[in-house]
Amino acid sequence: MNAFLEYLFVIALFALITLPSLVGHARDRAVDRQLREAAGRLESGRRAAASTAGAHGRRPAPRLHQGAGRDWGKAA
């Protein structure tokens, strides 16, 4: 009976030591799965946007604001 309790104690101690690691590993796998799903949604959204972007497959370049009286050329 004493040997059985010792084995039971060792198994319980092993479970207490490894349980946090196993829980963390399970959470990491869940986060990785969520990141893969989000990346897939982002990629499919980019493909849909590229198909409707126009003839060149991209959005037109934004117009740059010309500052009043600013000269960005060579310094005099």
CSV table of N, CA and C in Angstrom, one decimal:
chain,number,residue,atom,x,y,z
A,1,MET,N,0.8,-1.2,0.0
A,1,MET,CA,0.0,0.0,0.0
A,1,MET,C,0.9,1.3,0.0
A,2,ASN,N,2.0,1.2,0.7
A,2,ASN,CA,2.9,2.3,0.8
A,2,ASN,C,3.5,2.6,-0.6
A,3,ALA,N,3.8,1.6,-1.3
A,3,ALA,CA,4.4,1.8,-2.7
A,3,ALA,C,3.4,2.4,-3.6
A,4,PHE,N,2.1,2.0,-3.5
A,4,PHE,CA,1.0,2.6,-4.3
A,4,PHE,C,0.9,4.0,-4.0
A,5,LEU,N,0.9,4.5,-2.8
A,5,LEU,CA,0.8,5.9,-2.5
A,5,LEU,C,2.0,6.7,-3.0
A,6,GLU,N,3.2,6.1,-2.9
A,6,GLU,CA,4.4,6.7,-3.5
A,6,GLU,C,4.2,6.9,-5.0
A,7,TYR,N,3.8,5.9,-5.7
A,7,TYR,CA,3.6,6.0,-7.1
A,7,TYR,C,2.5,7.1,-7.4
A,8,LEU,N,1.4,7.1,-6.6
A,8,LEU,CA,0.4,8.1,-6.8
A,8,LEU,C,0.9,9.5,-6.6
A,9,PHE,N,1.7,9.6,-5.6
A,9,PHE,CA,2.3,10.9,-5.3
A,9,PHE,C,3.2,11.4,-6.4
A,10,VAL,N,4.0,10.5,-7.0
A,10,VAL,CA,4.9,10.9,-8.1
A,10,VAL,C,4.1,11.3,-9.3
A,11,ILE,N,3.0,10.5,-9.6
A,11,ILE,CA,2.2,10.9,-10.7
A,11,ILE,C,1.5,12.2,-10.5
A,12,ALA,N,1.0,12.5,-9.3
A,12,ALA,CA,0.3,13.7,-9.1
A,12,ALA,C,1.3,14.9,-9.1
A,13,LEU,N,2.5,14.7,-8.6
A,13,LEU,CA,3.5,15.8,-8.7
A,13,LEU,C,3.9,16.0,-10.2
A,14,PHE,N,4.0,15.0,-10.9
A,14,PHE,CA,4.3,15.1,-12.4
A,14,PHE,C,3.2,15.9,-13.1
A,15,ALA,N,2.0,15.6,-12.8
A,15,ALA,CA,0.8,16.3,-13.4
A,15,ALA,C,0.8,17.7,-13.0
A,16,LEU,N,1.1,18.0,-11.7
A,16,LEU,CA,1.1,19.4,-11.3
A,16,LEU,C,2.2,20.2,-12.0
A,17,ILE,N,3.4,19.6,-12.2
A,17,ILE,CA,4.5,20.3,-12.9
A,17,ILE,C,4.2,20.5,-14.4
A,18,THR,N,3.7,19.5,-15.0
A,18,THR,CA,3.5,19.6,-16.5
A,18,THR,C,2.2,20.3,-16.9
A,19,LEU,N,1.2,20.4,-16.0
A,19,LEU,CA,-0.1,20.9,-16.4
A,19,LEU,C,0.0,22.4,-16.9
A,20,PRO,N,0.7,23.3,-16.3
A,20,PRO,CA,0.8,24.7,-16.8
A,20,PRO,C,1.5,24.7,-18.2
A,21,SER,N,2.5,23.8,-18.4
A,21,SER,CA,3.1,23.8,-19.7
A,21,SER,C,2.1,23.3,-20.8
A,22,LEU,N,1.4,22.3,-20.5
A,22,LEU,CA,0.4,21.8,-21.5
A,22,LEU,C,-0.7,22.8,-21.8
A,23,VAL,N,-1.2,23.5,-20.7
A,23,VAL,CA,-2.2,24.5,-20.9
A,23,VAL,C,-1.7,25.6,-21.8
A,24,GLY,N,-0.4,26.0,-21.6
A,24,GLY,CA,0.2,27.1,-22.4
A,24,GLY,C,0.4,26.7,-23.8
A,25,HIS,N,0.7,25.4,-24.0
A,25,HIS,CA,0.9,24.9,-25.4
A,25,HIS,C,-0.4,24.9,-26.1
A,26,ALA,N,-1.5,24.5,-25.4
A,26,ALA,CA,-2.8,24.5,-26.0
A,26,ALA,C,-3.3,25.9,-26.4
A,27,ARG,N,-3.0,26.8,-25.6
A,27,ARG,CA,-3.3,28.2,-25.9
A,27,ARG,C,-2.5,28.8,-27.1
A,28,ASP,N,-1.2,28.4,-27.1
A,28,ASP,CA,-0.4,28.8,-28.2
A,28,ASP,C,-0.9,28.3,-29.5
A,29,ARG,N,-1.4,27.0,-29.5
A,29,ARG,CA,-1.9,26.4,-30.7
A,29,ARG,C,-3.2,27.1,-31.2
A,30,ALA,N,-4.0,27.5,-30.2
A,30,ALA,CA,-5.3,28.2,-30.5
A,30,ALA,C,-5.0,29.6,-31.1
A,31,VAL,N,-4.0,30.3,-30.5
A,31,VAL,CA,-3.6,31.6,-31.1
A,31,VAL,C,-3.0,31.5,-32.5
A,32,ASP,N,-2.2,30.5,-32.7
A,32,ASP,CA,-1.6,30.2,-34.0
A,32,ASP,C,-2.7,30.0,-35.0
A,33,ARG,N,-3.7,29.2,-34.6
A,33,ARG,CA,-4.9,28.9,-35.5
A,33,ARG,C,-5.6,30.2,-35.9
A,34,GLN,N,-5.8,31.0,-34.9
A,34,GLN,CA,-6.5,32.3,-35.1
A,34,GLN,C,-5.7,33.2,-36.0
A,35,LEU,N,-4.4,33.2,-35.9
A,35,LEU,CA,-3.6,34.0,-36.7
A,35,LEU,C,-3.6,33.5,-38.2
A,36,ARG,N,-3.6,32.2,-38.4
A,36,ARG,CA,-3.7,31.7,-39.7
A,36,ARG,C,-5.0,32.0,-40.4
A,37,GLU,N,-6.1,31.9,-39.6
A,37,GLU,CA,-7.4,32.3,-40.1
A,37,GLU,C,-7.5,33.7,-40.5
A,38,ALA,N,-6.9,34.6,-39.7
A,38,ALA,CA,-6.9,36.0,-39.9
A,38,ALA,C,-6.1,36.4,-41.2
A,39,ALA,N,-4.9,35.7,-41.3
A,39,ALA,CA,-4.1,35.9,-42.5
A,39,ALA,C,-4.8,35.5,-43.7
A,40,GLY,N,-5.5,34.4,-43.6
A,40,GLY,CA,-6.3,33.9,-44.8
A,40,GLY,C,-7.4,34.9,-45.2
A,41,ARG,N,-8.1,35.4,-44.2
A,41,ARG,CA,-9.1,36.4,-44.5
A,41,ARG,C,-8.5,37.7,-45.1
A,42,LEU,N,-7.3,38.1,-44.6
A,42,LEU,CA,-6.7,39.3,-45.1
A,42,LEU,C,-6.2,39.0,-46.6
A,43,GLU,N,-5.6,37.9,-46.8
A,43,GLU,CA,-5.2,37.6,-48.2
A,43,GLU,C,-6.3,37.5,-49.2
A,44,SER,N,-7.4,36.9,-48.8
A,44,SER,CA,-8.6,36.8,-49.6
A,44,SER,C,-9.2,38.2,-49.9
A,45,GLY,N,-9.1,39.0,-48.9
A,45,GLY,CA,-9.6,40.4,-49.1
A,45,GLY,C,-8.7,41.2,-50.0
A,46,ARG,N,-7.4,40.9,-49.9
A,46,ARG,CA,-6.5,41.6,-50.9
A,46,ARG,C,-6.7,41.1,-52.3
A,47,ARG,N,-7.0,39.8,-52.5
A,47,ARG,CA,-7.2,39.3,-53.8
A,47,ARG,C,-8.5,39.9,-54.4
A,48,ALA,N,-9.5,40.1,-53.5
A,48,ALA,CA,-10.8,40.7,-54.0
A,48,ALA,C,-10.6,42.1,-54.3
A,49,ALA,N,-9.8,42.8,-53.5
A,49,ALA,CA,-9.6,44.3,-53.8
A,49,ALA,C,-8.7,44.4,-55.1
A,50,ALA,N,-7.8,43.5,-55.3
A,50,ALA,CA,-7.0,43.6,-56.5
A,50,ALA,C,-7.8,43.3,-57.8
A,51,SER,N,-8.8,42.5,-57.7
A,51,SER,CA,-9.6,42.2,-58.8
A,51,SER,C,-10.5,43.3,-59.2
A,52,THR,N,-10.8,44.2,-58.2
A,52,THR,CA,-11.7,45.3,-58.5
A,52,THR,C,-11.0,46.6,-58.5
A,53,ALA,N,-9.6,46.6,-58.5
A,53,ALA,CA,-8.9,47.9,-58.4
A,53,ALA,C,-8.8,48.6,-59.7
A,54,GLY,N,-9.0,48.0,-60.8
A,54,GLY,CA,-8.9,48.7,-62.1
A,54,GLY,C,-8.0,47.9,-63.1
A,55,ALA,N,-7.7,48.6,-64.2
A,55,ALA,CA,-7.0,47.9,-65.3
A,55,ALA,C,-5.6,47.5,-64.9
A,56,HIS,N,-4.9,48.3,-64.1
A,56,HIS,CA,-3.5,48.0,-63.7
A,56,HIS,C,-3.4,47.2,-62.5
A,57,GLY,N,-4.5,46.8,-61.8
A,57,GLY,CA,-4.5,46.0,-60.7
A,57,GLY,C,-4.0,46.7,-59.4
A,58,ARG,N,-4.1,48.0,-59.4
A,58,ARG,CA,-3.7,48.7,-58.2
A,58,ARG,C,-4.5,50.0,-58.1
A,59,ARG,N,-4.5,50.6,-57.0
A,59,ARG,CA,-5.2,51.9,-56.8
A,59,ARG,C,-4.4,53.0,-57.4
A,60,PRO,N,-5.0,54.1,-57.8
A,60,PRO,CA,-4.2,55.2,-58.4
A,60,PRO,C,-3.4,55.9,-57.3
A,61,ALA,N,-2.2,56.4,-57.6
A,61,ALA,CA,-1.3,57.0,-56.7
A,61,ALA,C,-2.0,58.3,-56.1
A,62,PRO,N,-1.8,58.6,-54.8
A,62,PRO,CA,-2.4,59.8,-54.2
A,62,PRO,C,-1.8,61.0,-54.8
A,63,ARG,N,-2.5,62.1,-54.9
A,63,ARG,CA,-2.0,63.4,-55.3
A,63,ARG,C,-1.2,64.0,-54.1
A,64,LEU,N,0.0,64.5,-54.4
A,64,LEU,CA,0.7,65.1,-53.3
A,64,LEU,C,0.3,66.5,-53.1
A,65,HIS,N,0.2,66.9,-51.9
A,65,HIS,CA,-0.2,68.3,-51.6
A,65,HIS,C,1.0,69.2,-51.9
A,66,GLN,N,0.8,70.2,-52.7
A,66,GLN,CA,1.8,71.2,-53.0
A,66,GLN,C,1.7,72.3,-51.9
A,67,GLY,N,2.8,72.5,-51.1
A,67,GLY,CA,2.8,73.5,-50.1
A,67,GLY,C,2.8,74.9,-50.7
A,68,ALA,N,2.2,75.9,-50.0
A,68,ALA,CA,2.2,77.2,-50.5
A,68,ALA,C,3.6,77.8,-50.3
A,69,GLY,N,4.3,78.1,-51.5
A,69,GLY,CA,5.5,78.8,-51.5
A,69,GLY,C,6.7,77.9,-51.1
A,70,ARG,N,6.6,76.7,-50.9
A,70,ARG,CA,7.7,75.8,-50.5
A,70,ARG,C,8.4,75.3,-51.7
A,71,ASP,N,9.7,75.4,-51.6
A,71,ASP,CA,10.6,75.0,-52.7
A,71,ASP,C,11.4,73.8,-52.2
A,72,TRP,N,11.2,72.7,-52.7
A,72,TRP,CA,12.0,71.5,-52.2
A,72,TRP,C,13.2,71.2,-53.1
A,73,GLY,N,13.5,72.1,-53.9
A,73,GLY,CA,14.7,71.9,-54.8
A,73,GLY,C,16.0,72.2,-54.1
A,74,LYS,N,17.0,72.5,-54.9
A,74,LYS,CA,18.3,72.7,-54.3
A,74,LYS,C,18.3,74.0,-53.5
A,75,ALA,N,19.2,73.9,-52.4
A,75,ALA,CA,19.3,75.1,-51.5
A,75,ALA,C,20.1,76.2,-52.3
A,76,ALA,N,19.7,77.4,-52.2
A,76,ALA,CA,20.5,78.5,-52.9
A,76,ALA,C,21.7,78.9,-52.2
